[in-house]
C-alpha cells in the first residue's frame, strides 16, 4: 500500500497565527484515494528546513504533498527549495507567465513584476494550473516518488487537488479500493450518536465508522476497503442503510451537504418559496440560504430588522406587542414570521429574534435565548431555544435550528 | 536564542478527522516566552514513529513539547515511547496513582483499572499535574534539552501549559523578550505590499516583518526581539509607525481587527447610522456588520432583496429601471442604496447587486461582476468590481469591498 507525507510550509504556521486546515483536508482525501498519510512536517519559509523536510518525507513515503510558499514575495522559497532538493536549476516558462498575466488581466489588473518568479519551474517538473489564484502548483516524479507543491491558501489548494491530483493519486494507489460516505446529522450530540451506534464504531472494523462534530452538526464517516471498487461501494452503501435505520431523521443529508442545501432542494422540489426575518442573526440565515447556487428559485427575500422600528415598519409587527412582550418573545417572533411571509407572498416565513450577547441579557431573558417562528398558510409554530455560547456560535446554532425547523416541516 | 520543536501524536491527526489546534496555541505562547518554534512533527500512535520524532526534534531544538497519547487506552503509547527514547524503564508512582484516583473520587467515580497505566513515569522524569483530566503530563531534562509531554485534549493541554510550563519556559529563554504587532491591510495584494516595503521584509531582520494573505485581506506581522520587553515593544512600535507612513490607508486596523469592527467604531464615534440592501451577498454583509457586539448602536436594518419584486417593493427601485438596465447595474445599485437609506432614515446606505455564479453570467455581465453603491445625504457613488472566484469567495470579497468603501468615506 502506498503512503503519503505532507509538508506544510510557512512561518505563520509556526508562529501560531494560522491553524493549518490543509493537512486534515489532504489526509482525508488521500485516504479516499487509498493512500494513508504517515507523517506531517511543518517547517518555516527557509530553504534549508524545506530541503531537510523533502529528504525525510521522501524517505518515508511514496507521495509527498506540499502546501505553501509559492507566493510572489521574498519569503516564498518553496520553488527554490524543491529545485535545491532535486539538484536541478529553476527554468523560466513563457507560457506559465502568460497564464499568470491572464489571471490578472481577467480582473483588470497589470501583473506585478514580482509575480514573474511564479513562472519559474524546477527542470523536469510540470505546472499544475491554479484556477483560483496566481500561484501555479508544481508536480514532479523523482526516484519512484511523486511530489506535488500547492498554494497554502485553502480554496486554491482544494481546487488544485481536485482538478489535478485526486484522480491521478487514485490510479497511483491501485490495489485496495476505498469507498467512503458521510452522513450529516443534526439534533443529537456525538456521544448520543456513539451510544446509538455502539460496536459499529469500534476501531479496525471494515467498514470503519467514526464521527466528527462541529457547531451542533455531527458528521459520521463511513469508509470501506476492498479489492474491488464495486464491493467497497456495496459495503459502504449497506452500512449507510443500516445507520439510517438506527438514526432516522437525525440524518439530514449526505457527503458534506449543508442544511441549507437540503432545505433548498426540498423547497425547489415542492415549488415552494421562502421569506425570512432576522434580528439577532443579522443576515446569517440569509447568507446560509443564499450560499446555495440557484437559491433564487425558492428564496424570495429577507429582512434584517435589527431595530423595533424596522420590525413594525417592514413586518407590520404591532408596536404595542413590542412594548408589551419585548422584541425577544414568542409573540413577536410569530408576528415577524407572519409579516415576512405575507409581505413577500411566500409559502413559508421564518423569523428569528433573540439575544446574541455578550450584553443585553436579564434573569428572565438570558444571553443565548432565542425564539424561532415558522409561519405557513396552515398556521404557525414557534420554538424557544437557549444557546449559551459565544456570540458567533450562538448565531450559527440559531440559524441551523431555524433551517432544521423548516426541514422537519417539509 | 533557544528554539522549540513540537510533536503531535495521534492517528486521528493523520486521518484528517481532527484539526490540530494545539500546535498554533503552543507556537503562539512559546513565541511570547521568547522561544520560536522551528519544527512540528505529526506522527501516529506508534512507538517507533514517536521515538524517531523525539530523535529528530531533540537534534533541532532545545525545547520539545509533545501532545497526545497519554490516555489510558491501548493505543496511547507516548509514555512507553518516551521511556524507549530515553533508554530508561517505566516506574510505577504510588502518589501519582492517588492523584488520579482522587480525580475520579471528586466526581464520585471509582478509578477504572485501565487508568493505572497513567501512574507510570519514565525513570528520572517528573509528573505535571492535570487539573482538567486524568492524564498527568510528563517533564524531563535530557542532555541539555527540556522535554514535556501533555494530553492532546486542548482544554487539558492549555491548563497544564499555563500551570506548569509558561513561567518555566520564560525563565529558560532568559534575556530575549519578544513583542509582536499585526497590521491589517485591504486594497493591495501581498506582492504589491512586498514591493512597497522592499528590504524591510528581508529575512533575519529584527524587527522581522512578514505577511500572510486570506480572502483579499493581507496581515503584516511585526515581531521584535530585545533584551528588555520595553525595548522590544519600542522596536515594534517604531516599525509600525514607519509601515503606516508607507502603506497609508491600505492599513485598515490592527491585531486581528475585522473591517466591520473598524467601520462600526467609526460610525459609533460619529454617531452615524447605517442601512444596507443586499442582492448577491444575500445577508453576508449584514452578518459581518452584526458579528460585532453592540452593532445595534449604528446598524439600523437591512434588506435582502433577492428578487426584482423585492427591490421595487421594499426599496422603491423603479421597475422600469430594472427592466431597462437590469438588476445588476450601476443605476439599480444607486437606487437600492438611496432606497435603503431613506426607508431606514439612516445616514449611510450601502447597496450590493451582482452575479455570484456559478450560472447567470453573460459576455457583457460575467460571473463575478458586482456594483456597490454608497448613498449619503451629500450624494452617492458607485463602484464596479469583478471578482472571478468561487461563489463563497466572490461574496466575501464583495462584502469586504462594500465595507471598505464606507471605511474610506468615513
PDB file of N, CA and C in Angstrom, chain B residues 222-279:
ATOM      1  N   UNK B 222       4.639  41.987  12.569  1.00  0.00           N
ATOM      2  CA  UNK B 222       5.895  42.589  13.026  1.00  0.00           C
ATOM      3  C   UNK B 222       6.282  41.909  14.335  1.00  0.00           C
ATOM      4  N   UNK B 223       7.472  41.314  14.379  1.00  0.00           N
ATOM      5  CA  UNK B 223       7.962  40.704  15.616  1.00  0.00           C
ATOM      6  C   UNK B 223       9.354  41.241  15.900  1.00  0.00           C
ATOM      7  N   UNK B 224       9.575  41.706  17.138  1.00  0.00           N
ATOM      8  CA  UNK B 224      10.895  42.218  17.529  1.00  0.00           C
ATOM      9  C   UNK B 224      11.380  41.487  18.765  1.00  0.00           C
ATOM     10  N   UNK B 225      12.673  41.225  18.823  1.00  0.00           N
ATOM     11  CA  UNK B 225      13.274  40.595  19.999  1.00  0.00           C
ATOM     12  C   UNK B 225      14.332  41.534  20.580  1.00  0.00           C
ATOM     13  N   UNK B 226      14.374  41.644  21.916  1.00  0.00           N
ATOM     14  CA  UNK B 226      15.360  42.504  22.578  1.00  0.00           C
ATOM     15  C   UNK B 226      15.584  41.996  23.998  1.00  0.00           C
ATOM     16  N   UNK B 227      16.641  42.516  24.637  1.00  0.00           N
ATOM     17  CA  UNK B 227      16.953  42.072  25.999  1.00  0.00           C
ATOM     18  C   UNK B 227      15.811  42.454  26.944  1.00  0.00           C
ATOM     19  N   UNK B 228      15.286  43.673  26.770  1.00  0.00           N
ATOM     20  CA  UNK B 228      14.216  44.173  27.634  1.00  0.00           C
ATOM     21  C   UNK B 228      12.881  44.131  26.895  1.00  0.00           C
ATOM     22  N   UNK B 229      11.813  43.732  27.578  1.00  0.00           N
ATOM     23  CA  UNK B 229      10.483  43.754  26.967  1.00  0.00           C
ATOM     24  C   UNK B 229      10.188  45.160  26.443  1.00  0.00           C
ATOM     25  N   UNK B 230      10.507  46.175  27.261  1.00  0.00           N
ATOM     26  CA  UNK B 230      10.190  47.560  26.888  1.00  0.00           C
ATOM     27  C   UNK B 230      10.821  47.914  25.543  1.00  0.00           C
ATOM     28  N   UNK B 231      12.079  47.525  25.343  1.00  0.00           N
ATOM     29  CA  UNK B 231      12.745  47.921  24.090  1.00  0.00           C
ATOM     30  C   UNK B 231      12.189  47.112  22.917  1.00  0.00           C
ATOM     31  N   UNK B 232      11.799  45.861  23.175  1.00  0.00           N
ATOM     32  CA  UNK B 232      11.155  45.085  22.105  1.00  0.00           C
ATOM     33  C   UNK B 232       9.871  45.780  21.674  1.00  0.00           C
ATOM     34  N   UNK B 233       9.081  46.233  22.666  1.00  0.00           N
ATOM     35  CA  UNK B 233       7.831  46.961  22.379  1.00  0.00           C
ATOM     36  C   UNK B 233       8.141  48.215  21.557  1.00  0.00           C
ATOM     37  N   UNK B 234       9.190  48.950  21.985  1.00  0.00           N
ATOM     38  CA  UNK B 234       9.583  50.185  21.272  1.00  0.00           C
ATOM     39  C   UNK B 234       9.920  49.881  19.816  1.00  0.00           C
ATOM     40  N   UNK B 235      10.726  48.833  19.609  1.00  0.00           N
ATOM     41  CA  UNK B 235      11.130  48.498  18.237  1.00  0.00           C
ATOM     42  C   UNK B 235       9.905  48.212  17.368  1.00  0.00           C
ATOM     43  N   UNK B 236       8.960  47.446  17.930  1.00  0.00           N
ATOM     44  CA  UNK B 236       7.747  47.110  17.171  1.00  0.00           C
ATOM     45  C   UNK B 236       6.958  48.383  16.874  1.00  0.00           C
ATOM     46  N   UNK B 237       6.787  49.233  17.889  1.00  0.00           N
ATOM     47  CA  UNK B 237       6.008  50.461  17.720  1.00  0.00           C
ATOM     48  C   UNK B 237       6.655  51.364  16.667  1.00  0.00           C
ATOM     49  N   UNK B 238       7.974  51.466  16.719  1.00  0.00           N
ATOM     50  CA  UNK B 238       8.703  52.300  15.756  1.00  0.00           C
ATOM     51  C   UNK B 238       8.512  51.761  14.340  1.00  0.00           C
ATOM     52  N   UNK B 239       8.628  50.436  14.201  1.00  0.00           N
ATOM     53  CA  UNK B 239       8.425  49.807  12.887  1.00  0.00           C
ATOM     54  C   UNK B 239       7.001  50.048  12.395  1.00  0.00           C
ATOM     55  N   UNK B 240       6.039  49.866  13.319  1.00  0.00           N
ATOM     56  CA  UNK B 240       4.632  50.059  12.964  1.00  0.00           C
ATOM     57  C   UNK B 240       4.430  51.463  12.389  1.00  0.00           C
ATOM     58  N   UNK B 241       4.951  52.480  13.079  1.00  0.00           N
ATOM     59  CA  UNK B 241       4.771  53.877  12.654  1.00  0.00           C
ATOM     60  C   UNK B 241       5.312  54.056  11.232  1.00  0.00           C
ATOM     61  N   UNK B 242       6.486  53.469  10.967  1.00  0.00           N
ATOM     62  CA  UNK B 242       7.092  53.640   9.645  1.00  0.00           C
ATOM     63  C   UNK B 242       6.281  52.925   8.567  1.00  0.00           C
ATOM     64  N   UNK B 243       5.799  51.721   8.873  1.00  0.00           N
ATOM     65  CA  UNK B 243       4.995  50.993   7.886  1.00  0.00           C
ATOM     66  C   UNK B 243       3.703  51.761   7.592  1.00  0.00           C
ATOM     67  N   UNK B 244       3.121  52.390   8.625  1.00  0.00           N
ATOM     68  CA  UNK B 244       1.894  53.179   8.411  1.00  0.00           C
ATOM     69  C   UNK B 244       2.181  54.333   7.466  1.00  0.00           C
ATOM     70  N   UNK B 245       3.349  54.967   7.628  1.00  0.00           N
ATOM     71  CA  UNK B 245       3.784  56.032   6.710  1.00  0.00           C
ATOM     72  C   UNK B 245       3.754  55.530   5.262  1.00  0.00           C
ATOM     73  N   UNK B 246       4.328  54.357   5.071  1.00  0.00           N
ATOM     74  CA  UNK B 246       4.489  53.832   3.713  1.00  0.00           C
ATOM     75  C   UNK B 246       3.168  53.353   3.127  1.00  0.00           C
ATOM     76  N   UNK B 247       2.373  52.656   3.938  1.00  0.00           N
ATOM     77  CA  UNK B 247       1.188  51.977   3.406  1.00  0.00           C
ATOM     78  C   UNK B 247      -0.076  52.834   3.477  1.00  0.00           C
ATOM     79  N   UNK B 248      -0.053  53.882   4.320  1.00  0.00           N
ATOM     80  CA  UNK B 248      -1.204  54.805   4.379  1.00  0.00           C
ATOM     81  C   UNK B 248      -2.506  54.068   4.643  1.00  0.00           C
ATOM     82  N   UNK B 249      -3.550  54.403   3.872  1.00  0.00           N
ATOM     83  CA  UNK B 249      -4.879  53.862   4.210  1.00  0.00           C
ATOM     84  C   UNK B 249      -5.106  52.452   3.676  1.00  0.00           C
ATOM     85  N   UNK B 250      -4.026  51.824   3.182  1.00  0.00           N
ATOM     86  CA  UNK B 250      -4.132  50.381   2.921  1.00  0.00           C
ATOM     87  C   UNK B 250      -4.325  49.660   4.252  1.00  0.00           C
ATOM     88  N   UNK B 251      -3.749  50.244   5.325  1.00  0.00           N
ATOM     89  CA  UNK B 251      -3.916  49.653   6.658  1.00  0.00           C
ATOM     90  C   UNK B 251      -5.276  50.070   7.212  1.00  0.00           C
ATOM     91  N   UNK B 252      -6.132  49.081   7.470  1.00  0.00           N
ATOM     92  CA  UNK B 252      -7.455  49.449   7.996  1.00  0.00           C
ATOM     93  C   UNK B 252      -7.555  49.219   9.507  1.00  0.00           C
ATOM     94  N   UNK B 253      -6.650  48.429  10.082  1.00  0.00           N
ATOM     95  CA  UNK B 253      -6.739  48.175  11.523  1.00  0.00           C
ATOM     96  C   UNK B 253      -5.526  47.425  12.044  1.00  0.00           C
ATOM     97  N   UNK B 254      -5.641  46.975  13.310  1.00  0.00           N
ATOM     98  CA  UNK B 254      -4.513  46.340  13.997  1.00  0.00           C
ATOM     99  C   UNK B 254      -4.913  45.029  14.654  1.00  0.00           C
ATOM    100  N   UNK B 255      -3.928  44.129  14.801  1.00  0.00           N
ATOM    101  CA  UNK B 255      -4.034  42.964  15.686  1.00  0.00           C
ATOM    102  C   UNK B 255      -5.337  42.196  15.537  1.00  0.00           C
ATOM    103  N   UNK B 256      -5.664  41.840  14.295  1.00  0.00           N
ATOM    104  CA  UNK B 256      -6.796  40.962  14.060  1.00  0.00           C
ATOM    105  C   UNK B 256      -8.153  41.644  14.018  1.00  0.00           C
ATOM    106  N   UNK B 257      -8.175  42.982  14.110  1.00  0.00           N
ATOM    107  CA  UNK B 257      -9.449  43.692  13.961  1.00  0.00           C
ATOM    108  C   UNK B 257     -10.095  43.327  12.626  1.00  0.00           C
ATOM    109  N   UNK B 258     -11.418  43.185  12.612  1.00  0.00           N
ATOM    110  CA  UNK B 258     -12.102  42.974  11.342  1.00  0.00           C
ATOM    111  C   UNK B 258     -12.470  44.329  10.757  1.00  0.00           C
ATOM    112  N   UNK B 259     -12.698  44.354   9.428  1.00  0.00           N
ATOM    113  CA  UNK B 259     -13.115  45.593   8.773  1.00  0.00           C
ATOM    114  C   UNK B 259     -14.426  46.087   9.383  1.00  0.00           C
ATOM    115  N   UNK B 260     -15.324  45.154   9.718  1.00  0.00           N
ATOM    116  CA  UNK B 260     -16.624  45.539  10.286  1.00  0.00           C
ATOM    117  C   UNK B 260     -16.444  46.205  11.652  1.00  0.00           C
ATOM    118  N   UNK B 261     -15.475  45.765  12.427  1.00  0.00           N
ATOM    119  CA  UNK B 261     -15.209  46.396  13.730  1.00  0.00           C
ATOM    120  C   UNK B 261     -14.733  47.826  13.539  1.00  0.00           C
ATOM    121  N   UNK B 262     -13.813  47.999  12.585  1.00  0.00           N
ATOM    122  CA  UNK B 262     -13.242  49.334  12.351  1.00  0.00           C
ATOM    123  C   UNK B 262     -14.318  50.283  11.842  1.00  0.00           C
ATOM    124  N   UNK B 263     -15.089  49.841  10.855  1.00  0.00           N
ATOM    125  CA  UNK B 263     -16.161  50.679  10.304  1.00  0.00           C
ATOM    126  C   UNK B 263     -17.195  50.970  11.385  1.00  0.00           C
ATOM    127  N   UNK B 264     -17.552  49.950  12.163  1.00  0.00           N
ATOM    128  CA  UNK B 264     -18.543  50.123  13.228  1.00  0.00           C
ATOM    129  C   UNK B 264     -18.090  51.150  14.249  1.00  0.00           C
ATOM    130  N   UNK B 265     -16.808  51.067  14.655  1.00  0.00           N
ATOM    131  CA  UNK B 265     -16.276  52.029  15.636  1.00  0.00           C
ATOM    132  C   UNK B 265     -16.336  53.449  15.070  1.00  0.00           C
ATOM    133  N   UNK B 266     -15.993  53.582  13.778  1.00  0.00           N
ATOM    134  CA  UNK B 266     -16.011  54.911  13.151  1.00  0.00           C
ATOM    135  C   UNK B 266     -17.431  55.473  13.117  1.00  0.00           C
ATOM    136  N   UNK B 267     -18.414  54.642  12.797  1.00  0.00           N
ATOM    137  CA  UNK B 267     -19.816  55.079  12.788  1.00  0.00           C
ATOM    138  C   UNK B 267     -20.248  55.499  14.196  1.00  0.00           C
ATOM    139  N   UNK B 268     -19.918  54.644  15.173  1.00  0.00           N
ATOM    140  CA  UNK B 268     -20.320  54.927  16.567  1.00  0.00           C
ATOM    141  C   UNK B 268     -19.698  56.242  17.042  1.00  0.00           C
ATOM    142  N   UNK B 269     -18.407  56.439  16.746  1.00  0.00           N
ATOM    143  CA  UNK B 269     -17.723  57.683  17.154  1.00  0.00           C
ATOM    144  C   UNK B 269     -18.447  58.904  16.620  1.00  0.00           C
ATOM    145  N   UNK B 270     -18.901  58.828  15.358  1.00  0.00           N
ATOM    146  CA  UNK B 270     -19.531  59.980  14.724  1.00  0.00           C
ATOM    147  C   UNK B 270     -21.030  60.028  14.976  1.00  0.00           C
ATOM    148  N   UNK B 271     -21.548  59.023  15.717  1.00  0.00           N
ATOM    149  CA  UNK B 271     -22.994  58.982  15.977  1.00  0.00           C
ATOM    150  C   UNK B 271     -23.812  58.832  14.707  1.00  0.00           C
ATOM    151  N   UNK B 272     -23.248  58.146  13.714  1.00  0.00           N
ATOM    152  CA  UNK B 272     -23.939  57.945  12.432  1.00  0.00           C
ATOM    153  C   UNK B 272     -24.558  56.550  12.379  1.00  0.00           C
ATOM    154  N   UNK B 273     -25.545  56.380  11.510  1.00  0.00           N
ATOM    155  CA  UNK B 273     -26.224  55.084  11.386  1.00  0.00           C
ATOM    156  C   UNK B 273     -26.158  54.579   9.945  1.00  0.00           C
ATOM    157  N   UNK B 274     -26.392  53.274   9.801  1.00  0.00           N
ATOM    158  CA  UNK B 274     -26.217  52.590   8.526  1.00  0.00           C
ATOM    159  C   UNK B 274     -27.392  51.672   8.227  1.00  0.00           C
ATOM    160  N   UNK B 275     -27.800  51.645   6.966  1.00  0.00           N
ATOM    161  CA  UNK B 275     -28.757  50.648   6.486  1.00  0.00           C
ATOM    162  C   UNK B 275     -28.192  50.039   5.215  1.00  0.00           C
ATOM    163  N   UNK B 276     -28.515  48.776   4.961  1.00  0.00           N
ATOM    164  CA  UNK B 276     -27.936  48.098   3.797  1.00  0.00           C
ATOM    165  C   UNK B 276     -29.002  47.373   2.973  1.00  0.00           C
ATOM    166  N   UNK B 277     -28.689  47.215   1.685  1.00  0.00           N
ATOM    167  CA  UNK B 277     -29.537  46.419   0.796  1.00  0.00           C
ATOM    168  C   UNK B 277     -28.629  45.460   0.033  1.00  0.00           C
ATOM    169  N   UNK B 278     -28.885  44.157   0.184  1.00  0.00           N
ATOM    170  CA  UNK B 278     -28.028  43.153  -0.431  1.00  0.00           C
ATOM    171  C   UNK B 278     -28.790  42.329  -1.441  1.00  0.00           C
ATOM    172  N   UNK B 279     -28.147  42.083  -2.591  1.00  0.00           N
ATOM    173  CA  UNK B 279     -28.710  41.098  -3.503  1.00  0.00           C
ATOM    174  C   UNK B 279     -27.819  39.857  -3.512  1.00  0.00           C
TER     175      UNK B 279
END
